[in-house]
Short mmCIF file of C-alpha atoms and ligand atoms in Angstrom, two decimals:
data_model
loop_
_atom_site.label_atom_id
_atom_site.label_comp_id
_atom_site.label_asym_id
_atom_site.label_seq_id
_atom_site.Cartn_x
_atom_site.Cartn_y
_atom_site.Cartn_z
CA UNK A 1126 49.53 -31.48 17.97
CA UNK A 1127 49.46 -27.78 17.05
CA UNK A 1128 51.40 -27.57 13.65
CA UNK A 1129 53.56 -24.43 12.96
CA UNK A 1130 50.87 -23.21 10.31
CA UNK A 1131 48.39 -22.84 12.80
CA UNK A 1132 50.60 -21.54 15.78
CA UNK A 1133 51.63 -18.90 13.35
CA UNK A 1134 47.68 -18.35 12.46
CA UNK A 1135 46.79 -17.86 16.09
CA UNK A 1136 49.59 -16.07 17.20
CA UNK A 1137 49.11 -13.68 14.26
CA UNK A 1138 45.01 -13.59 15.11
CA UNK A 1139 45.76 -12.71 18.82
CA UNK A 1140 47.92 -9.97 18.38
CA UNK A 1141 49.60 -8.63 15.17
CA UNK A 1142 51.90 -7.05 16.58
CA UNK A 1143 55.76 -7.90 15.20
CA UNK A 1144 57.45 -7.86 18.59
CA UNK A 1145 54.53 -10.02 20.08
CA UNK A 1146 54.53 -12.47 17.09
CA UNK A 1147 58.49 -12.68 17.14
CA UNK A 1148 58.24 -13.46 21.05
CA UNK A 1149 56.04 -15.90 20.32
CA UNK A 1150 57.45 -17.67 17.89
CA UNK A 1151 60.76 -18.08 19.30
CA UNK A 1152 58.92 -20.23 21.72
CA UNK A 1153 58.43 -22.92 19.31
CA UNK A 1154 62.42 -23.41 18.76
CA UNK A 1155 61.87 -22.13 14.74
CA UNK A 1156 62.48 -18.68 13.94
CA UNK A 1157 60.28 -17.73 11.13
CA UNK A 1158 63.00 -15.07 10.00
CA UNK A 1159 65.77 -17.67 8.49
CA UNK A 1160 64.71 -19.85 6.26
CA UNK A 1161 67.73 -22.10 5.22
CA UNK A 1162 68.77 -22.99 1.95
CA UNK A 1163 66.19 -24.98 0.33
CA UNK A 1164 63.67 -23.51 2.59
CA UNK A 1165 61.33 -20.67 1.14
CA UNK A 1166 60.10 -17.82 1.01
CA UNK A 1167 56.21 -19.09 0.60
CA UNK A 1168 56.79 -20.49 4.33
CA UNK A 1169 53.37 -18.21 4.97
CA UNK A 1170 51.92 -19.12 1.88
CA UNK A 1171 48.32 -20.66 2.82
CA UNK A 1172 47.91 -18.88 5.79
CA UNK A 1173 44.54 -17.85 6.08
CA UNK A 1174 44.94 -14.38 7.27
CA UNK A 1175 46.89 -11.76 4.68
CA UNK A 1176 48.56 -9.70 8.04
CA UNK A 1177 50.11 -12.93 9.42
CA UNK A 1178 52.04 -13.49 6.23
CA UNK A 1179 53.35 -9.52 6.79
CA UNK A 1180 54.01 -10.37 10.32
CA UNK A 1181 56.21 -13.11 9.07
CA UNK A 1182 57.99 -11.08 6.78
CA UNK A 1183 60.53 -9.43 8.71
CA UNK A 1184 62.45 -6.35 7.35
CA UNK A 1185 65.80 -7.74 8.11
CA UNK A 1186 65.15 -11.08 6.78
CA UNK A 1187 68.14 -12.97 5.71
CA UNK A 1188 66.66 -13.88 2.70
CA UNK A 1189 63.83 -11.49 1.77
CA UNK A 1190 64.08 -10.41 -1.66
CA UNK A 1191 64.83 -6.16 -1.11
CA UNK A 1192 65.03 -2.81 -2.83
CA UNK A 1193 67.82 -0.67 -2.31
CA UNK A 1194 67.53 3.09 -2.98
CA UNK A 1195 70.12 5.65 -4.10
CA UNK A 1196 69.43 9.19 -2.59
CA UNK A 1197 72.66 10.46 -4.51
CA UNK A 1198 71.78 8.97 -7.83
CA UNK A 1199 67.72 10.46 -7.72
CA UNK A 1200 69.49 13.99 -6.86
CA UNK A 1201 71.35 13.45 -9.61
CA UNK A 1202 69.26 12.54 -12.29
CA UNK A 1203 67.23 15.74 -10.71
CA UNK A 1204 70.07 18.06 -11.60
CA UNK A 1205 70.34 16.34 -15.37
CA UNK A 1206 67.00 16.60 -15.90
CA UNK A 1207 66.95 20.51 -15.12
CA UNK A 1208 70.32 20.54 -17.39
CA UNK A 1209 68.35 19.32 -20.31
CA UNK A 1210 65.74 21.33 -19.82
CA UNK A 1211 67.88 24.62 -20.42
CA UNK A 1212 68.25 24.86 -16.42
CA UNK A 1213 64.50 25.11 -15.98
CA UNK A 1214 63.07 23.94 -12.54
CA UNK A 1215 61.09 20.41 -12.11
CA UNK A 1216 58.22 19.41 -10.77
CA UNK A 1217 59.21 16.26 -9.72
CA UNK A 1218 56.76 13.30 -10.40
CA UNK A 1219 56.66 11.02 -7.23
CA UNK A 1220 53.23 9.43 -8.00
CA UNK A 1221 52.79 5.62 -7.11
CA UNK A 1222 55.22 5.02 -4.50
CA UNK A 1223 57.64 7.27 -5.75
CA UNK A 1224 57.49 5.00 -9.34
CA UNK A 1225 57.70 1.93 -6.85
CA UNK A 1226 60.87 3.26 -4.75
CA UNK A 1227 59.30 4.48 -1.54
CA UNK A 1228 57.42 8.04 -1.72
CA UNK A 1229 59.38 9.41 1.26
CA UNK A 1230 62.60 8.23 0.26
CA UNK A 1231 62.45 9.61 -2.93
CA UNK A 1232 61.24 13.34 -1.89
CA UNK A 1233 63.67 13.46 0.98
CA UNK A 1234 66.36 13.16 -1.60
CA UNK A 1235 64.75 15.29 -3.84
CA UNK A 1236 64.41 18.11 -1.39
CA UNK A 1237 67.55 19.78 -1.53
CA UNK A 1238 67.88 19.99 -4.92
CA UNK A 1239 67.80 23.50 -6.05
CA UNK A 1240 66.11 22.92 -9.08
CA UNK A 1241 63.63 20.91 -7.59
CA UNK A 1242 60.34 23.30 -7.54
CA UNK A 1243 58.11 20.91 -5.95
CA UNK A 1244 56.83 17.22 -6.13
CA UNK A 1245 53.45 16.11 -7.64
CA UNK A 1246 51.20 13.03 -6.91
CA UNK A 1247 48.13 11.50 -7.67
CA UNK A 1248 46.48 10.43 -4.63
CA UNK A 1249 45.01 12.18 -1.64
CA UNK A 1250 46.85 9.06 0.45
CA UNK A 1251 49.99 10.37 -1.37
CA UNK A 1252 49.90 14.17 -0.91
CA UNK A 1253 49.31 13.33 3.12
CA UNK A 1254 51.90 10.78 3.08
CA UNK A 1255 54.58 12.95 1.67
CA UNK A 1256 53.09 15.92 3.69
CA UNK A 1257 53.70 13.95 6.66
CA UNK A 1258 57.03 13.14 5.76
CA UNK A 1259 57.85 16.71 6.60
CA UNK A 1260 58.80 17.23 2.88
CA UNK A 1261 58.46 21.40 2.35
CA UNK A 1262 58.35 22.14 -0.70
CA UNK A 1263 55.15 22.68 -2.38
CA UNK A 1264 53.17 19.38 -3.17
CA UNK A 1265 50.58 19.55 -5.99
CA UNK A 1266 47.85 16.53 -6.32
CA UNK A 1267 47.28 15.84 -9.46
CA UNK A 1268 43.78 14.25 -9.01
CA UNK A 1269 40.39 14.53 -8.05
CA UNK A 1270 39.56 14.52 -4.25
CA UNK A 1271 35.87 14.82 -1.91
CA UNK A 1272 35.00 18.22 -0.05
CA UNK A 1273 36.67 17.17 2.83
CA UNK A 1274 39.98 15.51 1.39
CA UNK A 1275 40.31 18.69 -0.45
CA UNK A 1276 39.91 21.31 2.74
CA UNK A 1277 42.21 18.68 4.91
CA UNK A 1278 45.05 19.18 2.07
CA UNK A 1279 44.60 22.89 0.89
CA UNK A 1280 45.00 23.61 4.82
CA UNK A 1281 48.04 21.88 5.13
CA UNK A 1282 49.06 23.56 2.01
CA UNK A 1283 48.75 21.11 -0.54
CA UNK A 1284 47.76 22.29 -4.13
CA UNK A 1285 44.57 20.76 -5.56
CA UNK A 1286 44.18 20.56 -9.34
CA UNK A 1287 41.35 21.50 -11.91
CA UNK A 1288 39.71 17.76 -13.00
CA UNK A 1289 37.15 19.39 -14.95
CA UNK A 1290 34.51 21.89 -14.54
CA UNK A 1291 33.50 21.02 -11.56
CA UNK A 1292 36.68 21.11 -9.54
CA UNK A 1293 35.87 25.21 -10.15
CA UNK A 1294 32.90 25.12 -7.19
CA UNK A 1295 34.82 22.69 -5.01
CA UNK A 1296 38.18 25.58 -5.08
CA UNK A 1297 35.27 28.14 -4.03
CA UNK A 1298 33.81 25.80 -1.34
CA UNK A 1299 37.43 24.88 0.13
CA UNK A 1300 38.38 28.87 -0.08
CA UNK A 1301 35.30 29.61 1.41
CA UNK A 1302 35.67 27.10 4.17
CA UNK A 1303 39.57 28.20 4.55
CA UNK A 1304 39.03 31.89 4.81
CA UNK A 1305 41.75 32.44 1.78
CA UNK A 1306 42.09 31.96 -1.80
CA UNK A 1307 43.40 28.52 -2.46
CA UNK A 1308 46.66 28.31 -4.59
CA UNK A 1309 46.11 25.89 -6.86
CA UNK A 1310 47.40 24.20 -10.72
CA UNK A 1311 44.91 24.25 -13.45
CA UNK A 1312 45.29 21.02 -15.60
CA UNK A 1313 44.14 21.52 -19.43
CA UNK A 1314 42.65 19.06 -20.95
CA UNK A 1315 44.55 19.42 -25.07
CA UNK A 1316 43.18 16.12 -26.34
CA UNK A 1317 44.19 13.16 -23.78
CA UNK A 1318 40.79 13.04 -22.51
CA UNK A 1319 41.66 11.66 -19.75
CA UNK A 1320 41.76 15.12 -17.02
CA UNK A 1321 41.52 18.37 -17.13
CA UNK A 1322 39.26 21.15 -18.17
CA UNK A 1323 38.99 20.69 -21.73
CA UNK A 1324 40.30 22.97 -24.10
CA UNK A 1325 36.97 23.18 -26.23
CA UNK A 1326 35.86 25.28 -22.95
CA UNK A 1327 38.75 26.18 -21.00
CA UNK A 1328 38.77 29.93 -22.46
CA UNK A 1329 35.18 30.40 -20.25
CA UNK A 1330 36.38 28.42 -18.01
CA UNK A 1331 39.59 30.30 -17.05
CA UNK A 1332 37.82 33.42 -17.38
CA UNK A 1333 35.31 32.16 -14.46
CA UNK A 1334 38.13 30.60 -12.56
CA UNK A 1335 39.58 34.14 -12.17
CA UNK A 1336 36.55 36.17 -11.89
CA UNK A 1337 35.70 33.88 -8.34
CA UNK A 1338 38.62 34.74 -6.85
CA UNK A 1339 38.51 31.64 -5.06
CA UNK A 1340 42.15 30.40 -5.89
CA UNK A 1341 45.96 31.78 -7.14
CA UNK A 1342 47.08 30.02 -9.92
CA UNK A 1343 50.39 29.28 -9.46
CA UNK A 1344 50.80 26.95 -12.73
CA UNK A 1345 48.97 25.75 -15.87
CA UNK A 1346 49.49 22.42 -17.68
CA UNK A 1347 48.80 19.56 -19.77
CA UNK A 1348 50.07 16.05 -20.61
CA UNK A 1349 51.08 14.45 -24.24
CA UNK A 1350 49.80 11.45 -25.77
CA UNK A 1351 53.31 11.23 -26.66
CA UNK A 1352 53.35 10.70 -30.55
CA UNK A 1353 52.83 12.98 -33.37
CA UNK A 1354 49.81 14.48 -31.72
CA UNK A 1355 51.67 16.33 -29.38
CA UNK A 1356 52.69 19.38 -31.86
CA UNK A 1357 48.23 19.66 -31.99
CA UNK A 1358 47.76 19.82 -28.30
CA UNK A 1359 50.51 22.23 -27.63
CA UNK A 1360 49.03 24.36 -30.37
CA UNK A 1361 45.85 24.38 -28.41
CA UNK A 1362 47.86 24.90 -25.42
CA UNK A 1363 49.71 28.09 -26.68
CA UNK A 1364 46.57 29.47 -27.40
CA UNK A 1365 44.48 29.20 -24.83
CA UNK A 1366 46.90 30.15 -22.57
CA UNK A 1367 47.61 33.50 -24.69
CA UNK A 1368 44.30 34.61 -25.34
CA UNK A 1369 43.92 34.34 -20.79
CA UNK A 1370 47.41 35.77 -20.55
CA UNK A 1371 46.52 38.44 -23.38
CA UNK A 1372 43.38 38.97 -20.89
CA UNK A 1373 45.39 39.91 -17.77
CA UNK A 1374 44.50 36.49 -16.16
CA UNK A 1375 47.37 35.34 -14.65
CA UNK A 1376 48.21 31.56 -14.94
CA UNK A 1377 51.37 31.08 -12.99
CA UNK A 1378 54.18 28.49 -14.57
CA UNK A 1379 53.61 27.03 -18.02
CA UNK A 1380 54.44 23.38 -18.28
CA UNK A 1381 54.11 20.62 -20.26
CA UNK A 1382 57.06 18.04 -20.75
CA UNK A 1383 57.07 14.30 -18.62
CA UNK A 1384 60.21 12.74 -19.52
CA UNK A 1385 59.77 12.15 -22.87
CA UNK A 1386 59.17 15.75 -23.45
CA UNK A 1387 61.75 16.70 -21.58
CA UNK A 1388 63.98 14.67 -24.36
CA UNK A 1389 61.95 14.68 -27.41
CA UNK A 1390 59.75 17.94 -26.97
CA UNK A 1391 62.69 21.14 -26.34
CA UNK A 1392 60.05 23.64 -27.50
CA UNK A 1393 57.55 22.10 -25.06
CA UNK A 1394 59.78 22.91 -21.89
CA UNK A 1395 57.96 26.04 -20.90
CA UNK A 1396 58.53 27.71 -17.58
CA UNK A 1397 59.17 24.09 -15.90
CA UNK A 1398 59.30 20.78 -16.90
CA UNK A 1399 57.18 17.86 -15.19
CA UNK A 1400 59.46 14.47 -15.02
CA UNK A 1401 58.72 11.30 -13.39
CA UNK A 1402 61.07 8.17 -14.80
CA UNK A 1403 63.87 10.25 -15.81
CA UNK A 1404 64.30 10.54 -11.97
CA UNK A 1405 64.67 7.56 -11.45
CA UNK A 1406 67.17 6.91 -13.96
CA UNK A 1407 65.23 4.98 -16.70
CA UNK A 1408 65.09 6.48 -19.86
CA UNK A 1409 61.48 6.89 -22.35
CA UNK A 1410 61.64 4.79 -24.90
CA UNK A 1411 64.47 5.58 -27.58
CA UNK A 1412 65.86 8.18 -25.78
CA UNK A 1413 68.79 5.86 -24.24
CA UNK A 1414 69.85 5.94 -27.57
CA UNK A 1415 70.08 9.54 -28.09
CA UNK A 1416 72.90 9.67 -25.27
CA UNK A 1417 71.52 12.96 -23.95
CA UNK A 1418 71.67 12.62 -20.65
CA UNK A 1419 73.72 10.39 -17.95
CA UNK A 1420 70.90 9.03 -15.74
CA UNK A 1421 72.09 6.33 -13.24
CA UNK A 1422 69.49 4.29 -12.32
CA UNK A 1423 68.41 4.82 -8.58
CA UNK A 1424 67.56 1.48 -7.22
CA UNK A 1425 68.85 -2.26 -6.85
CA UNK A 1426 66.30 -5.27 -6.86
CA UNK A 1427 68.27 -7.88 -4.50
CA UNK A 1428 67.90 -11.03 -3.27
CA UNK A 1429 70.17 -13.62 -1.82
CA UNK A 1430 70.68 -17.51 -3.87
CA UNK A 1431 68.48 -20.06 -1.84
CA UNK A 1432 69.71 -23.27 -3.54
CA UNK A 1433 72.21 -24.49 -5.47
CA UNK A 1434 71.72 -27.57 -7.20
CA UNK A 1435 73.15 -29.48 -10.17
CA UNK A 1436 70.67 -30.79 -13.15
CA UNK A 1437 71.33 -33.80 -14.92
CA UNK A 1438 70.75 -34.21 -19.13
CA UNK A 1439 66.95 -34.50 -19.50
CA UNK A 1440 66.40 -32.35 -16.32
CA UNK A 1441 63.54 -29.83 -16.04
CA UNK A 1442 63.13 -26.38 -14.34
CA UNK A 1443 59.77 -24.84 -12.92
CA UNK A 1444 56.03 -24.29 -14.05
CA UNK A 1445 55.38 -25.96 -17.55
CA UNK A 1446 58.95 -27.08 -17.68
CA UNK A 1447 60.20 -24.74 -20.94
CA UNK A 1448 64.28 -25.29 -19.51
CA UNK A 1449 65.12 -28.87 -20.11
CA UNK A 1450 68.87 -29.36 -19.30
CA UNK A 1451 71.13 -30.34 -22.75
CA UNK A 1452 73.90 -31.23 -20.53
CA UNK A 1453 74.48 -31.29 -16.73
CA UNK A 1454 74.21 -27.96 -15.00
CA UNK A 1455 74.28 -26.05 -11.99
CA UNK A 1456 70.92 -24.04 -11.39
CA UNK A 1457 70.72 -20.85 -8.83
CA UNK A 1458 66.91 -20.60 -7.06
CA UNK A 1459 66.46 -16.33 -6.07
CA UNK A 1460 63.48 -16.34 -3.65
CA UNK A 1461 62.12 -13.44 -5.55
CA UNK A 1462 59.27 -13.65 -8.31
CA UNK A 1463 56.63 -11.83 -10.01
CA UNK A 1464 54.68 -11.28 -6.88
CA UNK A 1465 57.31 -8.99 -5.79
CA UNK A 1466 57.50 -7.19 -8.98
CA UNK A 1467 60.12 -9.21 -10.83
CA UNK A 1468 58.45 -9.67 -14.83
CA UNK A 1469 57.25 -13.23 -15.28
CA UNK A 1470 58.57 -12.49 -19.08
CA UNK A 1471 62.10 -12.30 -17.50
CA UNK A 1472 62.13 -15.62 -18.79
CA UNK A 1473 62.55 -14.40 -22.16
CA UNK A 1474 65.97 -13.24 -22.53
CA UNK A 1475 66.63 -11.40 -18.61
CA UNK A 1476 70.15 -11.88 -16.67
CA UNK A 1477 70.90 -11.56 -13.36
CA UNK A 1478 74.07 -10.70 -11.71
CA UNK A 1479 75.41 -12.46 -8.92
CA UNK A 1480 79.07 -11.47 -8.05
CA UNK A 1481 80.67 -10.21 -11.16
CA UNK A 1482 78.64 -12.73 -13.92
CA UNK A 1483 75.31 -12.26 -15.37
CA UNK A 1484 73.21 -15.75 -15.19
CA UNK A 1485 70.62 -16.21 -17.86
CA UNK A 1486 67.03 -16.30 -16.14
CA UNK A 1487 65.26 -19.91 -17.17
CA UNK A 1488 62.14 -21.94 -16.84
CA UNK A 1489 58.80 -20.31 -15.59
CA UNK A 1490 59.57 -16.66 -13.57
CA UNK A 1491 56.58 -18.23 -10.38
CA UNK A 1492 55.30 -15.91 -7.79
CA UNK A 1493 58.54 -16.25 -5.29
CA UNK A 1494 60.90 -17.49 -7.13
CA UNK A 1495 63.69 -16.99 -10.53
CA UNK A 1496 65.96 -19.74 -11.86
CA UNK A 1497 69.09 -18.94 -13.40
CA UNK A 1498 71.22 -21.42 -15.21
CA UNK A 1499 75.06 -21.12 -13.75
CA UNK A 1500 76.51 -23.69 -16.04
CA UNK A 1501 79.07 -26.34 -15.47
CA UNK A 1502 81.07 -25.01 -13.08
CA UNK A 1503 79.33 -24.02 -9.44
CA UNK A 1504 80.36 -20.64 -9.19
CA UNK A 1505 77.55 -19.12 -6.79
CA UNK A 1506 76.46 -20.57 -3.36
CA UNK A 1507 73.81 -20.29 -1.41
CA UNK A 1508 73.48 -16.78 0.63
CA UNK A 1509 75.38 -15.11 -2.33
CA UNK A 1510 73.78 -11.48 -3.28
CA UNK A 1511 72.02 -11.04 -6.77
CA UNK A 1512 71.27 -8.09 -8.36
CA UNK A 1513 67.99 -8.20 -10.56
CA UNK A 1514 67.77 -4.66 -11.86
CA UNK A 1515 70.02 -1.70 -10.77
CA UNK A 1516 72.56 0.14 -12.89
CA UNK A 1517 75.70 -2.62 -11.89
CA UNK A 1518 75.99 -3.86 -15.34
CA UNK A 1519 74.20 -3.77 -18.47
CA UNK A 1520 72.11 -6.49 -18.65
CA UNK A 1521 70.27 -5.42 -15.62
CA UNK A 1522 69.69 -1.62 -16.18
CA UNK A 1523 65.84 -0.98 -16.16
CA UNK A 1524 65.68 -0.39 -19.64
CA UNK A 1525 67.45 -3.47 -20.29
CA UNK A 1526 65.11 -5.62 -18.53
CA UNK A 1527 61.93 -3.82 -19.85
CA UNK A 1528 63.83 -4.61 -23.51
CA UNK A 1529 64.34 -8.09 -22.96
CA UNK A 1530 61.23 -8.85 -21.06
CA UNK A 1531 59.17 -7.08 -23.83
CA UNK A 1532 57.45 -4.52 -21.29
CA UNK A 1533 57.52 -1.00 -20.80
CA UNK A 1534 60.21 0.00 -18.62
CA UNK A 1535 57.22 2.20 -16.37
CA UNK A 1536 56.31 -1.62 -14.82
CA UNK A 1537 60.13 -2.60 -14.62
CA UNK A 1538 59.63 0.10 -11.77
CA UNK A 1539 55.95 0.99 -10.95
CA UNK A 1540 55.26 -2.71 -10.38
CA UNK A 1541 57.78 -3.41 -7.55
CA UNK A 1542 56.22 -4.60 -4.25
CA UNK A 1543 55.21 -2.48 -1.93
CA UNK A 1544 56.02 -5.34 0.60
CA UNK A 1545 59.82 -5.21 -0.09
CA UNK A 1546 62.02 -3.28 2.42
CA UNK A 1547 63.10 -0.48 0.77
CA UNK A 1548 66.46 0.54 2.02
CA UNK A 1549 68.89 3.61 1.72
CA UNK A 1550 72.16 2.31 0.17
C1 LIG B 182 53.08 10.48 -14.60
C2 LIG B 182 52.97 11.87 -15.06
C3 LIG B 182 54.12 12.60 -15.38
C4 LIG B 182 55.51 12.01 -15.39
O1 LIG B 182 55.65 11.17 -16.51
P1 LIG B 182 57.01 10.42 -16.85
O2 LIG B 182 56.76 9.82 -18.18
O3 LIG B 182 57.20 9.38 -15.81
O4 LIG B 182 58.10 11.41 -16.84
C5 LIG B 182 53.96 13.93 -15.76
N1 LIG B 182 52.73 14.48 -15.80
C6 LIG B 182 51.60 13.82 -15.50
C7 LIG B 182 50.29 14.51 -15.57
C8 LIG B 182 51.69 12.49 -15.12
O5 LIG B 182 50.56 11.81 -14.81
#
């Protein structure tokens, strides 16, 4: 007898194709798409091929953890961001996903925002993605790229950055190849050394860059360590870039200031300021505090309850067993884990709200799944809609959960699945 497993294997090896697989599989009388309560979410898990467990993860999968994304409240937190910044324009930071949302989700409702100069990335996969996307305002890659990844994206007007001193023949090559001086960012190096040209040589280096001719600058920037270095490097910063300015070399938009600039850093604001979190409504650290700004967080992690059951006195919960029951309780299973992007230190001290209640997360946060403890009356069932992180209450506000969890509110976001459905809400 075949068993499901293997149908599913086959099916997936002959063709991976969704509608194929789905036709299929309703063949064998089980739809792969509904697992009831009780069932799981690991139904592919041991399937030797990685695509077949994709195929099996439908989009509209009843219960599929999923991300929901708010075009409104990332336009939004756009137009506080340039408020804060004196009215200055953004260059909106969409690296990774779009911080985990979904690149072209996030720059399609970034687009009409006035103050919205541009969008930056890190990747060459990420500047052709979003270039793609039909998003048309000017993209700038913030990282090194080959010959040929740089002439493919400075043709369909992407700007390339300076990585260090060698990026300088690669703009000639590319402007060369191109017929036309390349516009491009040049990325100073004040003391991150990380990239950049650095600012030991970056007088010569500026110099050379606009004696080629090869490229228009049309900004010049740097990052922050973020601490009490920062008032050094912009020192070096102002500098450097008025010794070139004082030399007629023309160096397009100043900027300096990521989100915690942009709240921590006023005199650091320049011609533009450079944000990534803050558009996604998660505050740097401390500056929730400060009460600054109104971001609204721009995304819901959801799932739907799987089980219900009741524990007894003495009962145990998950991995290691760390929740033993004092008393009986009722016990909500979400079929979302760490593997989607959930933190496994959830466990110490996250809620999650389902309905109108928050339900303390307990026992071991496992790949798939999160336990919360309901208490002694059953007031959730099964298919009910939970709310991990979003800006609903609270206890669940990215900053919350990065507090609670003891992690940095970047991976509350950045380390979200990029298997999860993201969907407009
Ligand atoms: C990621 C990044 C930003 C945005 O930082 P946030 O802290 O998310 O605002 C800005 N500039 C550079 C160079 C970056 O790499």
């Amino acid at each position: 007898m075949i068993t499901r497993r293997l149908f599913l294997w086959a099916a997936a090896a002959l063709s991976a194709t969704p509608g194929r697989l789905a036709a299929l599989s309703r063949k064998t009388g089980s739809s792969p798409r509904r697992p009831g309560p009780g069932g799981s979410s690991d139904a592919g898990r041991g399937v030797p091929p990685a695509r077949s467990v994709t195929v099996l993860r439908a989009r509209d999968a009843a219960f599929d953890p999923w991300i929901e994304v708010d075009s409104d409240a990332i336009a939004g937190n756009a137009r506080e961001a340039s408020r804060l910044a004196g009215g200055r324009p953004l260059l909106a930071v969409v690296k990774n996903n779009g911080y985990g949302l979904g690149v072209s989700l996030v720059a399609a409702a970034l687009e009409p925002v006035e103050a919205v100069a541009g969008c930056a990335v890190v990747t060459a996969q990420a500047a052709t993605e979003l270039a793609d996307s039909g998003f048309s305002k000017p993209i700038v890659l913030m990282g090194r790229v080959d010959d040929e990844e740089a002439v493919d994206l400075a043709s369909r007007g992407v700007r390339l950055t300076t990585i260090d001193e060698s990026s300088l023949d690669q703009l000639s090559r590319v402007a060369r190849r191109l017929g036309r001086p390349v516009p491009v960012q040049v990325y100073l190096d004040t003391g991150m050394n990380r990239v950049g040209l650095s600012f030991r040589r970056a007088p010569e280096l500026l110099e050379r860059l606009a004696a080629a001719r090869a490229v228009q600058v049309e900004g010049t920037f740097m990052g922050f360590a973020e601490d009490d270095f920062d008032a050094t490097q912009l020192v070096r910063f102002t500098e450097i870039t008025q010794a070139a300015q004082a030399a007629g070399i023309d160096l397009g938009r100043l900027h300096a200031a990521s989100s915690h600039g942009l709240f921590f850093r006023p005199e650091a604001h320049l011609d533009q300021v450079r944000p990534g979190l803050a558009l996604y409504g998660a505050y740097p650290d401390g500056a929730r505090a400060l009460e600054a700004a109104r971001l609204t967080p721009a995304f819901r992690l959801r799932a739907r309850v799987a089980r219900v059951e009741r524990l007894e006195t003495g009962d145990s919960v998950s991995y290691g067993r760390n929740y033993v029951a004092q008393r009986p309780t009722w016990i909500a299973t979400l079929p979302v884990g760490h593997a989607d992007g959930y933190p496994r230190a959830a466990v110490d001290g996250c809620e999650v709200l389902v309905g109108d209640d928050v339900y303390a997360v307990v026992g071991a946060v496992s790949a798939s799944h999160t336990i919360l403890e309901i208490g002694s009356e059953r007031t959730v069932e099964p298919g009910d809609e939970a709310i991990l992180v979003g800006p609903d209450h609270a206890a669940i506000h990215p900053n919350a959960v990065a507090e609670r969890a003891g992690i940095s509110v970047y991976d509350v976001l950045m380390h979200l699945s990029s298997r999860l459905p993201r969907v407009a809400s």
